[in-house]
């Protein structure tokens, strides 16, 4: 017996017959529907390496641009917070407080003049609300 390709079959080998399909392709046991298996390409590994290098470089660019964007957002937020804080301080400076109320809070709560003044200004000069907040 001879196999396809001219090789001799050893005794006990089973010859696999290929049946032709109506469209002309062969049905067999190669699992590829009769098509020959693709040959491995020699230069694919170089292309894959190049792809990895370019991916790495692109990731670095994206990370640096994201960092710059994040830093600008943080800087903008800080400047807005600073501006809001300055506006709040201006509003508090406009509040008039009585010297007696300030001294009362300083003596009763045993706190500094600055802390007592701040508390009074935050409560629009209302000594009762300032004292309640300081005790809680």
mmCIF file with all atom_site columns, C-alpha atoms in Angstrom:
data_model
loop_
_atom_site.group_PDB
_atom_site.id
_atom_site.type_symbol
_atom_site.label_atom_id
_atom_site.label_alt_id
_atom_site.label_comp_id
_atom_site.label_asym_id
_atom_site.label_entity_id
_atom_site.label_seq_id
_atom_site.pdbx_PDB_ins_code
_atom_site.Cartn_x
_atom_site.Cartn_y
_atom_site.Cartn_z
_atom_site.occupancy
_atom_site.B_iso_or_equiv
_atom_site.pdbx_formal_charge
_atom_site.auth_seq_id
_atom_site.auth_comp_id
_atom_site.auth_asym_id
_atom_site.auth_atom_id
_atom_site.pdbx_PDB_model_num
ATOM 1   C CA . UNK A 1 1   ? 0.000   0.000  0.000  1.00 0.00 ? 1   UNK A CA 1
ATOM 2   C CA . UNK A 1 2   ? 1.094   3.519  -0.600 1.00 0.00 ? 2   UNK A CA 1
ATOM 3   C CA . UNK A 1 3   ? 0.028   6.620  1.257  1.00 0.00 ? 3   UNK A CA 1
ATOM 4   C CA . UNK A 1 4   ? -0.453  10.008 -0.204 1.00 0.00 ? 4   UNK A CA 1
ATOM 5   C CA . UNK A 1 5   ? 2.851   11.585 -1.074 1.00 0.00 ? 5   UNK A CA 1
ATOM 6   C CA . UNK A 1 6   ? 4.412   8.256  -2.028 1.00 0.00 ? 6   UNK A CA 1
ATOM 7   C CA . UNK A 1 7   ? 5.336   6.985  1.453  1.00 0.00 ? 7   UNK A CA 1
ATOM 8   C CA . UNK A 1 8   ? 4.773   3.306  2.110  1.00 0.00 ? 8   UNK A CA 1
ATOM 9   C CA . UNK A 1 9   ? 2.212   2.408  4.767  1.00 0.00 ? 9   UNK A CA 1
ATOM 10  C CA . UNK A 1 10  ? 3.317   0.047  7.474  1.00 0.00 ? 10  UNK A CA 1
ATOM 11  C CA . UNK A 1 11  ? 1.229   -3.003 8.216  1.00 0.00 ? 11  UNK A CA 1
ATOM 12  C CA . UNK A 1 12  ? -1.720  -2.167 10.477 1.00 0.00 ? 12  UNK A CA 1
ATOM 13  C CA . UNK A 1 13  ? -1.902  1.484  9.385  1.00 0.00 ? 13  UNK A CA 1
ATOM 14  C CA . UNK A 1 14  ? -5.366  2.634  8.486  1.00 0.00 ? 14  UNK A CA 1
ATOM 15  C CA . UNK A 1 15  ? -5.665  4.649  5.362  1.00 0.00 ? 15  UNK A CA 1
ATOM 16  C CA . UNK A 1 16  ? -7.932  7.662  5.720  1.00 0.00 ? 16  UNK A CA 1
ATOM 17  C CA . UNK A 1 17  ? -9.927  8.273  2.623  1.00 0.00 ? 17  UNK A CA 1
ATOM 18  C CA . UNK A 1 18  ? -10.888 11.824 1.862  1.00 0.00 ? 18  UNK A CA 1
ATOM 19  C CA . UNK A 1 19  ? -14.368 12.327 0.531  1.00 0.00 ? 19  UNK A CA 1
ATOM 20  C CA . UNK A 1 20  ? -14.924 15.200 -1.815 1.00 0.00 ? 20  UNK A CA 1
ATOM 21  C CA . UNK A 1 21  ? -17.645 17.688 -0.886 1.00 0.00 ? 21  UNK A CA 1
ATOM 22  C CA . UNK A 1 22  ? -19.893 19.066 -3.613 1.00 0.00 ? 22  UNK A CA 1
ATOM 23  C CA . UNK A 1 23  ? -18.045 22.408 -3.579 1.00 0.00 ? 23  UNK A CA 1
ATOM 24  C CA . UNK A 1 24  ? -14.781 20.652 -4.283 1.00 0.00 ? 24  UNK A CA 1
ATOM 25  C CA . UNK A 1 25  ? -13.171 20.911 -0.862 1.00 0.00 ? 25  UNK A CA 1
ATOM 26  C CA . UNK A 1 26  ? -11.981 17.758 0.814  1.00 0.00 ? 26  UNK A CA 1
ATOM 27  C CA . UNK A 1 27  ? -13.274 16.594 4.197  1.00 0.00 ? 27  UNK A CA 1
ATOM 28  C CA . UNK A 1 28  ? -10.644 15.003 6.335  1.00 0.00 ? 28  UNK A CA 1
ATOM 29  C CA . UNK A 1 29  ? -9.216  14.696 9.759  1.00 0.00 ? 29  UNK A CA 1
ATOM 30  C CA . UNK A 1 30  ? -6.965  17.750 9.583  1.00 0.00 ? 30  UNK A CA 1
ATOM 31  C CA . UNK A 1 31  ? -9.568  19.958 11.316 1.00 0.00 ? 31  UNK A CA 1
ATOM 32  C CA . UNK A 1 32  ? -8.974  22.875 8.972  1.00 0.00 ? 32  UNK A CA 1
ATOM 33  C CA . UNK A 1 33  ? -11.789 22.095 6.554  1.00 0.00 ? 33  UNK A CA 1
ATOM 34  C CA . UNK A 1 34  ? -9.386  20.825 3.945  1.00 0.00 ? 34  UNK A CA 1
ATOM 35  C CA . UNK A 1 35  ? -7.199  23.948 3.977  1.00 0.00 ? 35  UNK A CA 1
ATOM 36  C CA . UNK A 1 36  ? -3.517  23.521 4.677  1.00 0.00 ? 36  UNK A CA 1
ATOM 37  C CA . UNK A 1 37  ? -2.298  24.749 8.073  1.00 0.00 ? 37  UNK A CA 1
ATOM 38  C CA . UNK A 1 38  ? -0.802  28.240 8.014  1.00 0.00 ? 38  UNK A CA 1
ATOM 39  C CA . UNK A 1 39  ? 2.954   28.353 8.138  1.00 0.00 ? 39  UNK A CA 1
ATOM 40  C CA . UNK A 1 40  ? 4.467   30.264 11.047 1.00 0.00 ? 40  UNK A CA 1
ATOM 41  C CA . UNK A 1 41  ? 5.841   33.589 9.912  1.00 0.00 ? 41  UNK A CA 1
ATOM 42  C CA . UNK A 1 42  ? 9.464   34.281 10.704 1.00 0.00 ? 42  UNK A CA 1
ATOM 43  C CA . UNK A 1 43  ? 9.172   38.036 11.248 1.00 0.00 ? 43  UNK A CA 1
ATOM 44  C CA . UNK A 1 44  ? 6.043   38.156 13.409 1.00 0.00 ? 44  UNK A CA 1
ATOM 45  C CA . UNK A 1 45  ? 8.028   38.215 16.650 1.00 0.00 ? 45  UNK A CA 1
ATOM 46  C CA . UNK A 1 46  ? 9.807   41.396 15.578 1.00 0.00 ? 46  UNK A CA 1
ATOM 47  C CA . UNK A 1 47  ? 6.504   43.053 14.747 1.00 0.00 ? 47  UNK A CA 1
ATOM 48  C CA . UNK A 1 48  ? 5.099   42.021 18.122 1.00 0.00 ? 48  UNK A CA 1
ATOM 49  C CA . UNK A 1 49  ? 8.162   43.447 19.889 1.00 0.00 ? 49  UNK A CA 1
ATOM 50  C CA . UNK A 1 50  ? 7.832   46.701 17.966 1.00 0.00 ? 50  UNK A CA 1
ATOM 51  C CA . UNK A 1 51  ? 4.139   46.859 18.859 1.00 0.00 ? 51  UNK A CA 1
ATOM 52  C CA . UNK A 1 52  ? 4.961   46.427 22.557 1.00 0.00 ? 52  UNK A CA 1
ATOM 53  C CA . UNK A 1 53  ? 7.568   49.192 22.418 1.00 0.00 ? 53  UNK A CA 1
ATOM 54  C CA . UNK A 1 54  ? 5.187   51.613 20.709 1.00 0.00 ? 54  UNK A CA 1
ATOM 55  C CA . UNK A 1 55  ? 2.412   50.695 23.156 1.00 0.00 ? 55  UNK A CA 1
ATOM 56  C CA . UNK A 1 56  ? 4.786   51.427 26.042 1.00 0.00 ? 56  UNK A CA 1
ATOM 57  C CA . UNK A 1 57  ? 5.787   54.778 24.552 1.00 0.00 ? 57  UNK A CA 1
ATOM 58  C CA . UNK A 1 58  ? 2.143   55.715 23.952 1.00 0.00 ? 58  UNK A CA 1
ATOM 59  C CA . UNK A 1 59  ? 1.242   54.758 27.528 1.00 0.00 ? 59  UNK A CA 1
ATOM 60  C CA . UNK A 1 60  ? 4.039   56.962 28.849 1.00 0.00 ? 60  UNK A CA 1
ATOM 61  C CA . UNK A 1 61  ? 2.775   59.884 26.747 1.00 0.00 ? 61  UNK A CA 1
ATOM 62  C CA . UNK A 1 62  ? -0.774  59.339 27.972 1.00 0.00 ? 62  UNK A CA 1
ATOM 63  C CA . UNK A 1 63  ? 0.369   59.099 31.588 1.00 0.00 ? 63  UNK A CA 1
ATOM 64  C CA . UNK A 1 64  ? 2.385   62.309 31.340 1.00 0.00 ? 64  UNK A CA 1
ATOM 65  C CA . UNK A 1 65  ? -0.489  64.188 29.692 1.00 0.00 ? 65  UNK A CA 1
ATOM 66  C CA . UNK A 1 66  ? -2.875  62.827 32.341 1.00 0.00 ? 66  UNK A CA 1
ATOM 67  C CA . UNK A 1 67  ? -0.464  63.981 35.034 1.00 0.00 ? 67  UNK A CA 1
ATOM 68  C CA . UNK A 1 68  ? -0.286  67.460 33.514 1.00 0.00 ? 68  UNK A CA 1
ATOM 69  C CA . UNK A 1 69  ? -4.075  67.604 33.297 1.00 0.00 ? 69  UNK A CA 1
ATOM 70  C CA . UNK A 1 70  ? -4.464  66.397 36.875 1.00 0.00 ? 70  UNK A CA 1
ATOM 71  C CA . UNK A 1 71  ? -1.926  68.933 38.128 1.00 0.00 ? 71  UNK A CA 1
ATOM 72  C CA . UNK A 1 72  ? -3.713  71.783 36.341 1.00 0.00 ? 72  UNK A CA 1
ATOM 73  C CA . UNK A 1 73  ? -7.065  70.651 37.775 1.00 0.00 ? 73  UNK A CA 1
ATOM 74  C CA . UNK A 1 74  ? -5.573  70.492 41.265 1.00 0.00 ? 74  UNK A CA 1
ATOM 75  C CA . UNK A 1 75  ? -3.953  73.904 40.790 1.00 0.00 ? 75  UNK A CA 1
ATOM 76  C CA . UNK A 1 76  ? -7.253  75.378 39.578 1.00 0.00 ? 76  UNK A CA 1
ATOM 77  C CA . UNK A 1 77  ? -9.110  73.869 42.521 1.00 0.00 ? 77  UNK A CA 1
ATOM 78  C CA . UNK A 1 78  ? -6.556  75.207 44.989 1.00 0.00 ? 78  UNK A CA 1
ATOM 79  C CA . UNK A 1 79  ? -6.702  78.683 43.509 1.00 0.00 ? 79  UNK A CA 1
ATOM 80  C CA . UNK A 1 80  ? -10.536 78.623 43.649 1.00 0.00 ? 80  UNK A CA 1
ATOM 81  C CA . UNK A 1 81  ? -10.434 77.427 47.264 1.00 0.00 ? 81  UNK A CA 1
ATOM 82  C CA . UNK A 1 82  ? -7.903  80.129 48.125 1.00 0.00 ? 82  UNK A CA 1
ATOM 83  C CA . UNK A 1 83  ? -10.076 82.752 46.452 1.00 0.00 ? 83  UNK A CA 1
ATOM 84  C CA . UNK A 1 84  ? -13.177 81.507 48.304 1.00 0.00 ? 84  UNK A CA 1
ATOM 85  C CA . UNK A 1 85  ? -11.259 81.590 51.575 1.00 0.00 ? 85  UNK A CA 1
ATOM 86  C CA . UNK A 1 86  ? -10.164 85.186 50.943 1.00 0.00 ? 86  UNK A CA 1
ATOM 87  C CA . UNK A 1 87  ? -13.750 86.166 50.124 1.00 0.00 ? 87  UNK A CA 1
ATOM 88  C CA . UNK A 1 88  ? -14.938 84.525 53.354 1.00 0.00 ? 88  UNK A CA 1
ATOM 89  C CA . UNK A 1 89  ? -12.287 86.407 55.353 1.00 0.00 ? 89  UNK A CA 1
ATOM 90  C CA . UNK A 1 90  ? -13.410 89.704 53.757 1.00 0.00 ? 90  UNK A CA 1
ATOM 91  C CA . UNK A 1 91  ? -17.029 88.979 54.697 1.00 0.00 ? 91  UNK A CA 1
ATOM 92  C CA . UNK A 1 92  ? -16.035 88.099 58.270 1.00 0.00 ? 92  UNK A CA 1
ATOM 93  C CA . UNK A 1 93  ? -13.945 91.279 58.575 1.00 0.00 ? 93  UNK A CA 1
ATOM 94  C CA . UNK A 1 94  ? -17.055 93.340 57.791 1.00 0.00 ? 94  UNK A CA 1
ATOM 95  C CA . UNK A 1 95  ? -18.933 91.935 60.799 1.00 0.00 ? 95  UNK A CA 1
ATOM 96  C CA . UNK A 1 96  ? -18.953 94.341 63.743 1.00 0.00 ? 96  UNK A CA 1
ATOM 97  C CA . UNK A 1 97  ? -18.441 92.839 67.165 1.00 0.00 ? 97  UNK A CA 1
ATOM 98  C CA . UNK A 1 98  ? -18.679 94.397 70.620 1.00 0.00 ? 98  UNK A CA 1
ATOM 99  C CA . UNK A 1 99  ? -15.600 94.601 72.801 1.00 0.00 ? 99  UNK A CA 1
ATOM 100 C CA . UNK A 1 100 ? -17.597 93.385 75.844 1.00 0.00 ? 100 UNK A CA 1
ATOM 101 C CA . UNK A 1 101 ? -18.753 90.271 73.970 1.00 0.00 ? 101 UNK A CA 1
ATOM 102 C CA . UNK A 1 102 ? -15.196 89.542 72.893 1.00 0.00 ? 102 UNK A CA 1
ATOM 103 C CA . UNK A 1 103 ? -13.866 89.849 76.457 1.00 0.00 ? 103 UNK A CA 1
ATOM 104 C CA . UNK A 1 104 ? -16.742 87.734 77.812 1.00 0.00 ? 104 UNK A CA 1
ATOM 105 C CA . UNK A 1 105 ? -15.949 84.870 75.425 1.00 0.00 ? 105 UNK A CA 1
ATOM 106 C CA . UNK A 1 106 ? -12.198 85.153 76.106 1.00 0.00 ? 106 UNK A CA 1
ATOM 107 C CA . UNK A 1 107 ? -12.724 84.990 79.897 1.00 0.00 ? 107 UNK A CA 1
ATOM 108 C CA . UNK A 1 108 ? -15.477 82.372 80.004 1.00 0.00 ? 108 UNK A CA 1
ATOM 109 C CA . UNK A 1 109 ? -13.962 79.978 77.475 1.00 0.00 ? 109 UNK A CA 1
ATOM 110 C CA . UNK A 1 110 ? -10.328 80.753 78.326 1.00 0.00 ? 110 UNK A CA 1
ATOM 111 C CA . UNK A 1 111 ? -9.331  81.095 74.679 1.00 0.00 ? 111 UNK A CA 1
ATOM 112 C CA . UNK A 1 112 ? -7.158  83.570 72.807 1.00 0.00 ? 112 UNK A CA 1
ATOM 113 C CA . UNK A 1 113 ? -8.439  86.891 71.530 1.00 0.00 ? 113 UNK A CA 1
ATOM 114 C CA . UNK A 1 114 ? -8.075  85.714 67.902 1.00 0.00 ? 114 UNK A CA 1
ATOM 115 C CA . UNK A 1 115 ? -10.132 82.530 68.500 1.00 0.00 ? 115 UNK A CA 1
ATOM 116 C CA . UNK A 1 116 ? -12.844 84.458 70.363 1.00 0.00 ? 116 UNK A CA 1
ATOM 117 C CA . UNK A 1 117 ? -12.975 87.114 67.666 1.00 0.00 ? 117 UNK A CA 1
ATOM 118 C CA . UNK A 1 118 ? -13.185 84.503 64.930 1.00 0.00 ? 118 UNK A CA 1
ATOM 119 C CA . UNK A 1 119 ? -16.052 82.702 66.660 1.00 0.00 ? 119 UNK A CA 1
ATOM 120 C CA . UNK A 1 120 ? -17.967 85.954 67.155 1.00 0.00 ? 120 UNK A CA 1
ATOM 121 C CA . UNK A 1 121 ? -17.464 87.010 63.536 1.00 0.00 ? 121 UNK A CA 1
ATOM 122 C CA . UNK A 1 122 ? -18.596 83.588 62.245 1.00 0.00 ? 122 UNK A CA 1
ATOM 123 C CA . UNK A 1 123 ? -21.819 83.998 64.247 1.00 0.00 ? 123 UNK A CA 1
ATOM 124 C CA . UNK A 1 124 ? -22.383 87.569 63.029 1.00 0.00 ? 124 UNK A CA 1
ATOM 125 C CA . UNK A 1 125 ? -21.649 89.054 66.465 1.00 0.00 ? 125 UNK A CA 1
ATOM 126 C CA . UNK A 1 126 ? -24.202 86.852 68.280 1.00 0.00 ? 126 UNK A CA 1
ATOM 127 C CA . UNK A 1 127 ? -22.456 86.071 71.575 1.00 0.00 ? 127 UNK A CA 1
ATOM 128 C CA . UNK A 1 128 ? -24.930 83.332 72.585 1.00 0.00 ? 128 UNK A CA 1
ATOM 129 C CA . UNK A 1 129 ? -24.472 81.346 69.338 1.00 0.00 ? 129 UNK A CA 1
ATOM 130 C CA . UNK A 1 130 ? -20.674 81.789 69.562 1.00 0.00 ? 130 UNK A CA 1
ATOM 131 C CA . UNK A 1 131 ? -20.627 80.455 73.142 1.00 0.00 ? 131 UNK A CA 1
ATOM 132 C CA . UNK A 1 132 ? -22.899 77.515 72.268 1.00 0.00 ? 132 UNK A CA 1
ATOM 133 C CA . UNK A 1 133 ? -20.625 76.536 69.360 1.00 0.00 ? 133 UNK A CA 1
ATOM 134 C CA . UNK A 1 134 ? -17.496 76.810 71.492 1.00 0.00 ? 134 UNK A CA 1
ATOM 135 C CA . UNK A 1 135 ? -18.948 74.600 74.224 1.00 0.00 ? 135 UNK A CA 1
ATOM 136 C CA . UNK A 1 136 ? -19.985 71.814 71.840 1.00 0.00 ? 136 UNK A CA 1
#
